[in-house]
Amino acid sequence: MLNLEEKIEQAVILAGGYGTRLKPFTDTNPKPMYQFEDKPFLEYLIEQVKSFGIENILLLLGYLPEKIMDYFGDGSKWGVHIKYAVTPAEYETGLRLKKAETEGLLADEFLFMYCDNYCPIDFRRLCREYYANEALIQFTAYHNLDGYTKNNLRIAESGLVEVYDKKRLKSNLQGVDIGYAIVNRKVLELMPEENENFEKIVYPQLVAQQKMFATVTEHRYYSVGSWERIELTKAFFAPKKVIFLDRDGTMNVRPSQACYIERPEDFVWLPEARQAIKELKDNGYQIVLISNQPGIARGRLTEETLAQIHAKMQQDLAEVGASIDYIYYCPHDWDEGCRCRKPKPGMFYQAQKELSLDLTKCWMLGDDERDMHAGGDAGCRCMYITEQHPLIEAVHTILKLDEVEK
């Protein structure tokens, strides 16, 4: 059976504007050629497209196109096939797409991306929802809970886009379009031949037809659109290795059901767990503890006592030359409806934003299905910890994979 994502065989990336908010860099360079870790931003996007299984890429260029074309060529260096559609820099997005269609360069359905946004999206989910909704456009929307940007969407629980407000002036908006859209080419029939913005013309019409849907992500997106975002984007692309660890049953002996670690002396390490954490630290990993602590809500321990328990944990680790870098915990009871209690992924997204992580490159190790659900929903690679497969063995597996991936 054909996987749904395999039906999308082309990515179309808009990369033709002047990028005036990134002056003076854009006085002599196209915006997506700004480098992070000695690599242009656009190169990260092309590598991401390749990871989706898409090998045919069309770049819609305008401003200083030769800078991009000379660098990427035919794309063979990245294992993809790149074509170019070059139009005047003054062209709006709609006319760039219309010209590409006129030249026969667009597939019937394609992944449409902006050259200044990067987000580790779940491409399979995007495809699945596009086909399930029978959408004409299914784009990715950032769930803007942290006020990272201004909202321009109102989205129903079904994913149906109820309002698209390009000027971001209407009330009760709660998300923002970040691109990564699967587009049915026939929507270009809604575009005039004049020089118009694609989203401004087409999106409101599709909202009215109930043919535009959003796949919502809480994973922060990163941008090269303005100097205000550059430092965050640098931090995001900076090399890092991160492991999320559950606590009880993964690192230490799990208490009996409905019981809790209520005193520092109750925290008893599982065999070789401290050694496992030391090996991770010795191999350059940051370690993030993610733990449900409903005992706080149930009055069985206080946050001050929890801090003492974790201080004892850190002291024990220091004895072997190790440590936990960051600790996140949910103090809520199971029926409080919070966003952070596993199996919900809220703590992962909190860590993602605060630590500038790419969750798709992180591991989650835990001994409970809730750990696997939360980590998996956040996009992490996950591994079960059991008596037969303890933390030390999981760590050795990950370190071996590191060697293979180098």
mmCIF file of C-alpha atoms in Angstrom:
data_model
loop_
_atom_site.group_PDB
_atom_site.id
_atom_site.type_symbol
_atom_site.label_atom_id
_atom_site.label_comp_id
_atom_site.label_asym_id
_atom_site.label_seq_id
_atom_site.Cartn_x
_atom_site.Cartn_y
_atom_site.Cartn_z
ATOM 1 C CA MET A 1 0.000 0.000 0.000
ATOM 2 C CA LEU A 2 1.308 3.440 -0.913
ATOM 3 C CA ASN A 3 2.071 5.622 2.077
ATOM 4 C CA LEU A 4 0.160 8.886 1.876
ATOM 5 C CA GLU A 5 3.307 10.983 2.185
ATOM 6 C CA GLU A 6 4.725 9.206 -0.864
ATOM 7 C CA LYS A 7 1.996 10.818 -2.967
ATOM 8 C CA ILE A 8 3.650 14.204 -2.423
ATOM 9 C CA GLU A 9 6.650 14.145 -4.714
ATOM 10 C CA GLN A 10 7.492 17.846 -5.052
ATOM 11 C CA ALA A 11 8.399 20.659 -2.692
ATOM 12 C CA VAL A 12 8.036 24.269 -3.836
ATOM 13 C CA ILE A 13 9.961 26.840 -1.800
ATOM 14 C CA LEU A 14 9.374 30.582 -2.071
ATOM 15 C CA ALA A 15 12.757 32.315 -2.003
ATOM 16 C CA GLY A 16 12.422 35.405 -4.161
ATOM 17 C CA GLY A 17 11.790 38.424 -1.934
ATOM 18 C CA TYR A 18 14.098 41.277 -0.995
ATOM 19 C CA GLY A 19 14.267 40.405 2.701
ATOM 20 C CA THR A 20 14.445 44.052 3.736
ATOM 21 C CA ARG A 21 14.094 43.284 7.464
ATOM 22 C CA LEU A 22 17.460 41.524 7.301
ATOM 23 C CA LYS A 23 19.423 44.488 5.967
ATOM 24 C CA PRO A 24 22.352 45.080 5.614
ATOM 25 C CA PHE A 25 22.906 41.343 4.975
ATOM 26 C CA THR A 26 20.308 41.377 2.217
ATOM 27 C CA ASP A 27 21.939 44.324 0.472
ATOM 28 C CA THR A 28 24.202 41.750 -1.186
ATOM 29 C CA ASN A 29 22.612 38.362 -0.381
ATOM 30 C CA PRO A 30 19.223 36.652 -0.592
ATOM 31 C CA LYS A 31 17.683 36.237 2.852
ATOM 32 C CA PRO A 32 17.714 32.394 2.964
ATOM 33 C CA MET A 33 21.485 32.352 2.383
ATOM 34 C CA TYR A 34 22.121 33.659 5.914
ATOM 35 C CA GLN A 35 24.318 31.046 7.579
ATOM 36 C CA PHE A 36 24.002 29.089 10.808
ATOM 37 C CA GLU A 37 26.845 26.734 11.745
ATOM 38 C CA ASP A 38 28.470 27.540 8.358
ATOM 39 C CA LYS A 39 25.373 26.427 6.467
ATOM 40 C CA PRO A 40 22.761 28.596 4.700
ATOM 41 C CA PHE A 41 19.277 28.534 6.205
ATOM 42 C CA LEU A 42 17.913 27.277 2.892
ATOM 43 C CA GLU A 43 20.216 24.272 3.066
ATOM 44 C CA TYR A 44 18.521 23.151 6.286
ATOM 45 C CA LEU A 45 15.182 23.324 4.483
ATOM 46 C CA ILE A 46 16.440 21.281 1.550
ATOM 47 C CA GLU A 47 17.857 18.645 3.883
ATOM 48 C CA GLN A 48 14.525 18.548 5.697
ATOM 49 C CA VAL A 49 12.615 18.088 2.446
ATOM 50 C CA LYS A 50 14.923 15.186 1.597
ATOM 51 C CA SER A 51 14.197 13.649 5.017
ATOM 52 C CA PHE A 52 10.479 13.732 4.112
ATOM 53 C CA GLY A 53 11.259 11.493 1.146
ATOM 54 C CA ILE A 54 10.807 14.274 -1.423
ATOM 55 C CA GLU A 55 13.558 14.527 -4.017
ATOM 56 C CA ASN A 56 12.077 17.022 -6.482
ATOM 57 C CA ILE A 57 12.396 20.636 -5.377
ATOM 58 C CA LEU A 58 11.367 23.799 -7.192
ATOM 59 C CA LEU A 59 12.840 27.057 -5.927
ATOM 60 C CA LEU A 60 10.878 30.197 -6.842
ATOM 61 C CA LEU A 61 13.542 32.892 -7.045
ATOM 62 C CA GLY A 62 13.581 36.617 -7.705
ATOM 63 C CA TYR A 63 16.153 38.686 -5.791
ATOM 64 C CA LEU A 64 19.810 37.826 -6.528
ATOM 65 C CA PRO A 65 18.895 34.360 -7.855
ATOM 66 C CA GLU A 66 22.417 33.515 -8.979
ATOM 67 C CA LYS A 67 23.619 33.444 -5.346
ATOM 68 C CA ILE A 68 21.239 30.564 -4.668
ATOM 69 C CA MET A 69 21.629 28.819 -8.009
ATOM 70 C CA ASP A 70 25.417 28.866 -7.865
ATOM 71 C CA TYR A 71 25.414 27.338 -4.381
ATOM 72 C CA PHE A 72 22.829 24.587 -4.858
ATOM 73 C CA GLY A 73 23.207 23.795 -8.552
ATOM 74 C CA ASP A 74 21.094 20.822 -9.609
ATOM 75 C CA GLY A 75 20.848 19.578 -6.012
ATOM 76 C CA SER A 76 22.804 16.362 -6.591
ATOM 77 C CA LYS A 77 25.130 17.137 -3.673
ATOM 78 C CA TRP A 78 22.105 16.762 -1.374
ATOM 79 C CA GLY A 79 20.597 13.787 -3.190
ATOM 80 C CA VAL A 80 17.738 15.822 -4.674
ATOM 81 C CA HIS A 81 16.783 17.337 -8.035
ATOM 82 C CA ILE A 82 16.441 21.122 -7.945
ATOM 83 C CA LYS A 83 14.754 23.232 -10.606
ATOM 84 C CA TYR A 84 14.435 26.994 -10.603
ATOM 85 C CA ALA A 85 11.740 29.435 -11.668
ATOM 86 C CA VAL A 86 13.189 32.936 -11.767
ATOM 87 C CA THR A 87 10.923 35.956 -11.906
ATOM 88 C CA PRO A 88 11.453 39.654 -11.098
ATOM 89 C CA ALA A 89 12.036 40.383 -7.422
ATOM 90 C CA GLU A 90 8.955 42.636 -7.420
ATOM 91 C CA TYR A 91 6.628 39.702 -8.097
ATOM 92 C CA GLU A 92 4.247 38.715 -5.312
ATOM 93 C CA THR A 93 3.855 35.080 -4.268
ATOM 94 C CA GLY A 94 0.762 34.535 -6.401
ATOM 95 C CA LEU A 95 2.372 35.610 -9.646
ATOM 96 C CA ARG A 96 5.481 33.518 -8.928
ATOM 97 C CA LEU A 97 3.264 30.454 -8.563
ATOM 98 C CA LYS A 98 1.214 31.307 -11.656
ATOM 99 C CA LYS A 99 4.348 31.658 -13.756
ATOM 100 C CA ALA A 100 5.650 28.305 -12.502
ATOM 101 C CA GLU A 101 2.302 26.729 -13.386
ATOM 102 C CA THR A 102 2.357 28.299 -16.848
ATOM 103 C CA GLU A 103 5.795 26.791 -17.425
ATOM 104 C CA GLY A 104 4.532 23.338 -16.410
ATOM 105 C CA LEU A 105 6.760 23.171 -13.344
ATOM 106 C CA LEU A 106 4.155 22.383 -10.674
ATOM 107 C CA ALA A 107 2.937 18.913 -9.695
ATOM 108 C CA ASP A 108 -0.781 18.341 -9.141
ATOM 109 C CA GLU A 109 -0.106 18.389 -5.380
ATOM 110 C CA PHE A 110 3.000 19.778 -3.738
ATOM 111 C CA LEU A 111 4.505 20.802 -0.428
ATOM 112 C CA PHE A 112 4.622 24.597 -0.321
ATOM 113 C CA MET A 113 7.193 26.209 1.989
ATOM 114 C CA TYR A 114 8.491 29.633 2.941
ATOM 115 C CA CYS A 115 12.241 30.138 2.749
ATOM 116 C CA ASP A 116 12.413 31.896 6.121
ATOM 117 C CA ASN A 117 10.637 29.421 8.448
ATOM 118 C CA TYR A 118 11.960 26.129 9.786
ATOM 119 C CA CYS A 119 9.952 23.792 11.994
ATOM 120 C CA PRO A 120 10.505 20.052 12.629
ATOM 121 C CA ILE A 121 7.004 19.133 11.477
ATOM 122 C CA ASP A 122 5.374 15.705 11.425
ATOM 123 C CA PHE A 123 5.145 15.352 7.647
ATOM 124 C CA ARG A 124 3.254 12.045 7.800
ATOM 125 C CA ARG A 125 0.594 13.619 9.968
ATOM 126 C CA LEU A 126 0.329 16.592 7.608
ATOM 127 C CA CYS A 127 -0.256 14.267 4.652
ATOM 128 C CA ARG A 128 -2.682 12.073 6.563
ATOM 129 C CA GLU A 129 -4.821 15.038 7.581
ATOM 130 C CA TYR A 130 -4.718 16.583 4.108
ATOM 131 C CA TYR A 131 -6.216 13.485 2.526
ATOM 132 C CA ALA A 132 -8.619 12.736 5.389
ATOM 133 C CA ASN A 133 -10.017 16.273 5.193
ATOM 134 C CA GLU A 134 -10.197 16.284 1.398
ATOM 135 C CA ALA A 135 -8.558 19.679 1.714
ATOM 136 C CA LEU A 136 -7.382 21.885 -1.097
ATOM 137 C CA ILE A 137 -4.757 23.328 1.236
ATOM 138 C CA GLN A 138 -3.582 21.834 4.530
ATOM 139 C CA PHE A 139 -0.972 24.074 6.109
ATOM 140 C CA THR A 140 0.985 23.899 9.350
ATOM 141 C CA ALA A 141 -0.074 26.270 12.126
ATOM 142 C CA TYR A 142 1.929 27.123 15.219
ATOM 143 C CA HIS A 143 -0.203 27.021 18.379
ATOM 144 C CA ASN A 144 0.955 30.372 19.646
ATOM 145 C CA LEU A 145 0.460 29.847 23.390
ATOM 146 C CA ASP A 146 3.637 31.701 24.336
ATOM 147 C CA GLY A 147 2.976 34.925 22.418
ATOM 148 C CA TYR A 148 5.946 34.206 20.168
ATOM 149 C CA THR A 149 4.303 36.045 17.288
ATOM 150 C CA LYS A 150 0.983 37.594 16.278
ATOM 151 C CA ASN A 151 -1.896 35.247 15.484
ATOM 152 C CA ASN A 152 -3.609 35.219 12.108
ATOM 153 C CA LEU A 153 -5.919 32.199 12.389
ATOM 154 C CA ARG A 154 -8.996 30.837 14.077
ATOM 155 C CA ILE A 155 -9.087 27.056 13.903
ATOM 156 C CA ALA A 156 -11.886 24.651 14.837
ATOM 157 C CA GLU A 157 -11.140 21.488 16.812
ATOM 158 C CA SER A 158 -11.492 19.549 13.555
ATOM 159 C CA GLY A 159 -8.621 21.559 12.074
ATOM 160 C CA LEU A 160 -10.925 23.513 9.770
ATOM 161 C CA VAL A 161 -9.629 27.065 9.336
ATOM 162 C CA GLU A 162 -12.540 29.325 10.242
ATOM 163 C CA VAL A 163 -10.720 32.653 9.912
ATOM 164 C CA TYR A 164 -7.601 33.677 8.033
ATOM 165 C CA ASP A 165 -6.667 37.267 8.808
ATOM 166 C CA LYS A 166 -3.517 38.313 6.992
ATOM 167 C CA LYS A 167 -3.542 41.710 8.750
ATOM 168 C CA ARG A 168 -3.917 40.014 12.175
ATOM 169 C CA LEU A 169 -6.575 42.428 13.403
ATOM 170 C CA LYS A 170 -9.607 40.245 14.213
ATOM 171 C CA SER A 171 -10.459 39.014 17.697
ATOM 172 C CA ASN A 172 -10.114 35.504 19.134
ATOM 173 C CA LEU A 173 -7.277 34.448 16.867
ATOM 174 C CA GLN A 174 -5.196 31.606 18.269
ATOM 175 C CA GLY A 175 -2.577 30.395 15.808
ATOM 176 C CA VAL A 176 -0.334 31.424 12.958
ATOM 177 C CA ASP A 177 0.312 29.926 9.519
ATOM 178 C CA ILE A 178 3.992 28.961 9.139
ATOM 179 C CA GLY A 179 3.862 27.376 5.692
ATOM 180 C CA TYR A 180 4.613 23.679 5.216
ATOM 181 C CA ALA A 181 1.361 23.471 3.251
ATOM 182 C CA ILE A 182 0.187 20.698 1.008
ATOM 183 C CA VAL A 183 -1.421 22.487 -1.915
ATOM 184 C CA ASN A 184 -3.674 21.208 -4.647
ATOM 185 C CA ARG A 185 -2.556 22.972 -7.801
ATOM 186 C CA LYS A 186 -6.115 23.713 -8.925
ATOM 187 C CA VAL A 187 -6.377 26.449 -6.255
ATOM 188 C CA LEU A 188 -4.310 28.582 -8.628
ATOM 189 C CA GLU A 189 -7.478 28.926 -10.683
ATOM 190 C CA LEU A 190 -8.582 31.347 -7.956
ATOM 191 C CA MET A 191 -5.656 33.660 -8.690
ATOM 192 C CA PRO A 192 -5.912 36.588 -11.132
ATOM 193 C CA GLU A 193 -3.160 37.244 -13.638
ATOM 194 C CA GLU A 194 -2.193 40.428 -11.800
ATOM 195 C CA ASN A 195 0.671 40.689 -9.337
ATOM 196 C CA GLU A 196 -1.092 39.601 -6.130
ATOM 197 C CA ASN A 197 -0.207 37.818 -2.900
ATOM 198 C CA PHE A 198 -1.192 34.142 -2.999
ATOM 199 C CA GLU A 199 -2.325 33.865 0.599
ATOM 200 C CA LYS A 200 -4.255 37.141 0.545
ATOM 201 C CA ILE A 201 -6.305 36.112 -2.501
ATOM 202 C CA VAL A 202 -6.675 32.339 -2.156
ATOM 203 C CA TYR A 203 -6.883 31.650 1.573
ATOM 204 C CA PRO A 204 -10.075 33.643 2.303
ATOM 205 C CA GLN A 205 -11.796 31.947 -0.623
ATOM 206 C CA LEU A 206 -10.851 28.499 0.665
ATOM 207 C CA VAL A 207 -12.024 29.430 4.162
ATOM 208 C CA ALA A 208 -15.408 30.328 2.663
ATOM 209 C CA GLN A 209 -15.474 26.981 0.816
ATOM 210 C CA GLN A 210 -14.395 25.110 3.984
ATOM 211 C CA LYS A 211 -11.535 23.577 2.019
ATOM 212 C CA MET A 212 -8.588 24.851 4.060
ATOM 213 C CA PHE A 213 -7.367 23.034 7.159
ATOM 214 C CA ALA A 214 -4.508 23.381 9.617
ATOM 215 C CA THR A 215 -2.236 20.802 11.165
ATOM 216 C CA VAL A 216 -1.360 22.363 14.496
ATOM 217 C CA THR A 217 2.034 22.054 16.182
ATOM 218 C CA GLU A 218 3.288 23.340 19.519
ATOM 219 C CA HIS A 219 6.917 22.932 18.417
ATOM 220 C CA ARG A 220 8.299 26.443 18.038
ATOM 221 C CA TYR A 221 9.325 27.421 14.525
ATOM 222 C CA TYR A 222 12.542 29.307 13.805
ATOM 223 C CA SER A 223 13.029 32.118 11.364
ATOM 224 C CA VAL A 224 15.534 34.068 9.344
ATOM 225 C CA GLY A 225 12.968 36.743 8.577
ATOM 226 C CA SER A 226 14.278 39.438 10.903
ATOM 227 C CA TRP A 227 17.190 40.253 13.190
ATOM 228 C CA GLU A 228 14.929 39.834 16.235
ATOM 229 C CA ARG A 229 14.736 36.081 15.578
ATOM 230 C CA ILE A 230 18.330 35.411 14.546
ATOM 231 C CA GLU A 231 19.744 34.666 18.019
ATOM 232 C CA LEU A 232 17.004 32.144 18.784
ATOM 233 C CA THR A 233 17.606 30.482 15.434
ATOM 234 C CA LYS A 234 21.340 30.312 16.138
ATOM 235 C CA ALA A 235 20.623 28.592 19.441
ATOM 236 C CA PHE A 236 18.269 26.139 17.739
ATOM 237 C CA PHE A 237 20.767 25.064 15.073
ATOM 238 C CA ALA A 238 23.706 24.902 17.492
ATOM 239 C CA PRO A 239 24.783 21.232 17.840
ATOM 240 C CA LYS A 240 23.395 19.525 20.919
ATOM 241 C CA LYS A 241 22.503 16.040 22.086
ATOM 242 C CA VAL A 242 19.598 15.697 24.504
ATOM 243 C CA ILE A 243 18.048 12.810 26.427
ATOM 244 C CA PHE A 244 14.747 13.125 28.277
ATOM 245 C CA LEU A 245 14.508 10.766 31.256
ATOM 246 C CA ASP A 246 11.527 9.685 33.268
ATOM 247 C CA ARG A 247 12.314 9.339 36.966
ATOM 248 C CA ASP A 248 10.515 6.635 38.993
ATOM 249 C CA GLY A 249 11.010 3.191 37.463
ATOM 250 C CA THR A 250 13.622 4.472 35.022
ATOM 251 C CA MET A 251 16.320 5.899 37.278
ATOM 252 C CA ASN A 252 15.155 4.821 40.722
ATOM 253 C CA VAL A 253 12.985 2.127 42.261
ATOM 254 C CA ARG A 254 9.345 2.857 41.510
ATOM 255 C CA PRO A 255 7.159 3.097 44.644
ATOM 256 C CA SER A 256 4.078 0.927 44.977
ATOM 257 C CA GLN A 257 0.935 1.986 43.126
ATOM 258 C CA ALA A 258 -0.671 5.134 44.613
ATOM 259 C CA CYS A 259 2.498 5.710 46.673
ATOM 260 C CA TYR A 260 5.183 8.345 46.118
ATOM 261 C CA ILE A 261 8.789 9.179 46.812
ATOM 262 C CA GLU A 262 8.021 11.453 49.767
ATOM 263 C CA ARG A 263 11.451 11.815 51.437
ATOM 264 C CA PRO A 264 15.028 12.007 50.117
ATOM 265 C CA GLU A 265 15.837 8.653 51.732
ATOM 266 C CA ASP A 266 13.012 7.042 49.716
ATOM 267 C CA PHE A 267 14.944 7.724 46.499
ATOM 268 C CA VAL A 268 16.767 4.428 45.778
ATOM 269 C CA TRP A 269 18.764 4.080 42.569
ATOM 270 C CA LEU A 270 18.184 1.193 40.193
ATOM 271 C CA PRO A 271 21.302 -0.898 39.442
ATOM 272 C CA GLU A 272 23.788 0.904 37.155
ATOM 273 C CA ALA A 273 21.423 3.840 36.598
ATOM 274 C CA ARG A 274 23.971 6.340 37.873
ATOM 275 C CA GLN A 275 26.614 4.803 35.623
ATOM 276 C CA ALA A 276 24.225 5.115 32.659
ATOM 277 C CA ILE A 277 23.755 8.835 33.316
ATOM 278 C CA LYS A 278 27.509 9.308 33.683
ATOM 279 C CA GLU A 279 28.103 7.641 30.316
ATOM 280 C CA LEU A 280 25.585 9.964 28.707
ATOM 281 C CA LYS A 281 27.297 13.000 30.231
ATOM 282 C CA ASP A 282 30.731 11.707 29.211
ATOM 283 C CA ASN A 283 29.455 11.482 25.627
ATOM 284 C CA GLY A 284 28.218 15.078 25.508
ATOM 285 C CA TYR A 285 24.529 14.631 26.272
ATOM 286 C CA GLN A 286 22.358 17.109 28.104
ATOM 287 C CA ILE A 287 19.938 15.279 30.380
ATOM 288 C CA VAL A 288 16.433 16.570 31.034
ATOM 289 C CA LEU A 289 14.295 14.968 33.734
ATOM 290 C CA ILE A 290 10.553 14.842 32.948
ATOM 291 C CA SER A 291 8.405 13.629 35.834
ATOM 292 C CA ASN A 292 4.754 13.550 36.903
ATOM 293 C CA GLN A 293 4.497 14.459 40.603
ATOM 294 C CA PRO A 294 0.786 14.206 41.505
ATOM 295 C CA GLY A 295 1.745 13.668 45.136
ATOM 296 C CA ILE A 296 2.043 17.447 45.379
ATOM 297 C CA ALA A 297 -1.591 17.984 44.360
ATOM 298 C CA ARG A 298 -2.672 15.173 46.686
ATOM 299 C CA GLY A 299 -0.886 16.691 49.659
ATOM 300 C CA ARG A 300 1.618 13.873 50.039
ATOM 301 C CA LEU A 301 4.667 16.084 49.529
ATOM 302 C CA THR A 302 5.478 19.735 48.976
ATOM 303 C CA GLU A 303 7.523 21.332 46.223
ATOM 304 C CA GLU A 304 10.151 22.121 48.859
ATOM 305 C CA THR A 305 10.385 18.415 49.733
ATOM 306 C CA LEU A 306 10.586 17.541 46.044
ATOM 307 C CA ALA A 307 13.509 19.954 45.726
ATOM 308 C CA GLN A 308 15.226 18.150 48.615
ATOM 309 C CA ILE A 309 14.667 14.785 46.925
ATOM 310 C CA HIS A 310 16.200 16.099 43.717
ATOM 311 C CA ALA A 311 19.093 17.644 45.618
ATOM 312 C CA LYS A 312 19.828 14.201 47.074
ATOM 313 C CA MET A 313 19.574 12.745 43.558
ATOM 314 C CA GLN A 314 22.070 15.298 42.213
ATOM 315 C CA GLN A 315 24.419 14.673 45.154
ATOM 316 C CA ASP A 316 24.386 10.942 44.452
ATOM 317 C CA LEU A 317 25.160 11.630 40.797
ATOM 318 C CA ALA A 318 27.983 14.023 41.675
ATOM 319 C CA GLU A 319 29.689 11.145 43.490
ATOM 320 C CA VAL A 320 30.166 9.409 40.134
ATOM 321 C CA GLY A 321 30.889 12.597 38.170
ATOM 322 C CA ALA A 322 27.435 13.049 36.639
ATOM 323 C CA SER A 323 24.385 15.293 36.935
ATOM 324 C CA ILE A 324 20.918 16.056 35.590
ATOM 325 C CA ASP A 325 20.989 19.315 33.630
ATOM 326 C CA TYR A 326 17.317 20.335 33.785
ATOM 327 C CA ILE A 327 14.316 19.164 35.780
ATOM 328 C CA TYR A 328 10.684 19.564 34.724
ATOM 329 C CA TYR A 329 7.812 18.178 36.748
ATOM 330 C CA CYS A 330 4.021 18.319 36.688
ATOM 331 C CA PRO A 331 2.532 18.958 40.150
ATOM 332 C CA HIS A 332 -1.076 18.385 39.050
ATOM 333 C CA ASP A 333 -3.477 15.565 39.747
ATOM 334 C CA TRP A 334 -4.661 13.370 36.889
ATOM 335 C CA ASP A 335 -8.098 15.019 36.649
ATOM 336 C CA GLU A 336 -6.989 18.679 36.677
ATOM 337 C CA GLY A 337 -6.879 18.901 32.891
ATOM 338 C CA CYS A 338 -3.403 20.433 32.720
ATOM 339 C CA ARG A 339 -1.273 20.443 29.555
ATOM 340 C CA CYS A 340 1.861 19.141 31.254
ATOM 341 C CA ARG A 341 0.977 15.801 32.869
ATOM 342 C CA LYS A 342 2.197 12.841 30.828
ATOM 343 C CA PRO A 343 0.826 11.351 28.571
ATOM 344 C CA LYS A 344 0.352 14.930 27.374
ATOM 345 C CA PRO A 345 3.550 16.433 25.901
ATOM 346 C CA GLY A 346 3.397 19.853 27.562
ATOM 347 C CA MET A 347 6.637 19.503 29.547
ATOM 348 C CA PHE A 348 8.491 18.536 26.382
ATOM 349 C CA TYR A 349 7.287 21.658 24.599
ATOM 350 C CA GLN A 350 8.195 23.804 27.588
ATOM 351 C CA ALA A 351 11.719 22.397 27.500
ATOM 352 C CA GLN A 352 11.832 22.766 23.725
ATOM 353 C CA LYS A 353 11.190 26.473 23.886
ATOM 354 C CA GLU A 354 13.381 27.206 26.892
ATOM 355 C CA LEU A 355 16.337 25.151 25.635
ATOM 356 C CA SER A 356 15.921 25.744 21.844
ATOM 357 C CA LEU A 357 15.642 22.034 21.093
ATOM 358 C CA ASP A 358 14.749 20.106 17.980
ATOM 359 C CA LEU A 359 12.569 17.458 19.608
ATOM 360 C CA THR A 360 12.831 15.164 16.596
ATOM 361 C CA LYS A 361 16.526 14.757 17.420
ATOM 362 C CA CYS A 362 15.950 14.028 21.128
ATOM 363 C CA TRP A 363 15.402 10.730 22.933
ATOM 364 C CA MET A 364 12.817 9.933 25.601
ATOM 365 C CA LEU A 365 13.553 6.995 27.924
ATOM 366 C CA GLY A 366 10.847 5.836 30.308
ATOM 367 C CA ASP A 367 9.186 2.792 31.837
ATOM 368 C CA ASP A 368 5.531 3.684 31.280
ATOM 369 C CA GLU A 369 3.219 3.939 28.283
ATOM 370 C CA ARG A 370 2.544 7.543 29.302
ATOM 371 C CA ASP A 371 6.230 8.312 28.748
ATOM 372 C CA MET A 372 6.091 6.815 25.277
ATOM 373 C CA HIS A 373 2.879 8.646 24.363
ATOM 374 C CA ALA A 374 4.135 12.013 25.605
ATOM 375 C CA GLY A 375 7.561 11.720 24.017
ATOM 376 C CA GLY A 376 6.169 10.328 20.782
ATOM 377 C CA ASP A 377 3.529 13.041 20.466
ATOM 378 C CA ALA A 378 6.260 15.648 20.964
ATOM 379 C CA GLY A 379 8.260 14.091 18.133
ATOM 380 C CA CYS A 380 11.016 12.423 20.164
ATOM 381 C CA ARG A 381 12.516 9.026 19.513
ATOM 382 C CA CYS A 382 11.414 6.826 22.403
ATOM 383 C CA MET A 383 12.732 3.724 24.140
ATOM 384 C CA TYR A 384 11.103 1.619 26.834
ATOM 385 C CA ILE A 385 12.950 0.862 30.060
ATOM 386 C CA THR A 386 12.137 -2.496 31.662
ATOM 387 C CA GLU A 387 13.798 -4.916 34.078
ATOM 388 C CA GLN A 388 15.027 -6.843 31.051
ATOM 389 C CA HIS A 389 16.108 -3.653 29.259
ATOM 390 C CA PRO A 390 17.362 -1.306 31.981
ATOM 391 C CA LEU A 391 18.623 2.224 31.541
ATOM 392 C CA ILE A 392 22.257 1.190 31.118
ATOM 393 C CA GLU A 393 21.397 -1.051 28.146
ATOM 394 C CA ALA A 394 19.264 1.662 26.551
ATOM 395 C CA VAL A 395 22.146 4.115 26.905
ATOM 396 C CA HIS A 396 24.565 1.669 25.276
ATOM 397 C CA THR A 397 22.113 1.221 22.382
ATOM 398 C CA ILE A 398 21.889 4.982 21.862
ATOM 399 C CA LEU A 399 25.659 5.448 22.020
ATOM 400 C CA LYS A 400 26.102 2.698 19.406
ATOM 401 C CA LEU A 401 23.544 4.433 17.179
ATOM 402 C CA ASP A 402 25.523 7.640 17.587
ATOM 403 C CA GLU A 403 28.566 5.900 16.181
ATOM 404 C CA VAL A 404 26.606 4.573 13.223
ATOM 405 C CA GLU A 405 25.119 8.008 12.475
ATOM 406 C CA LYS A 406 28.455 9.852 12.559
#
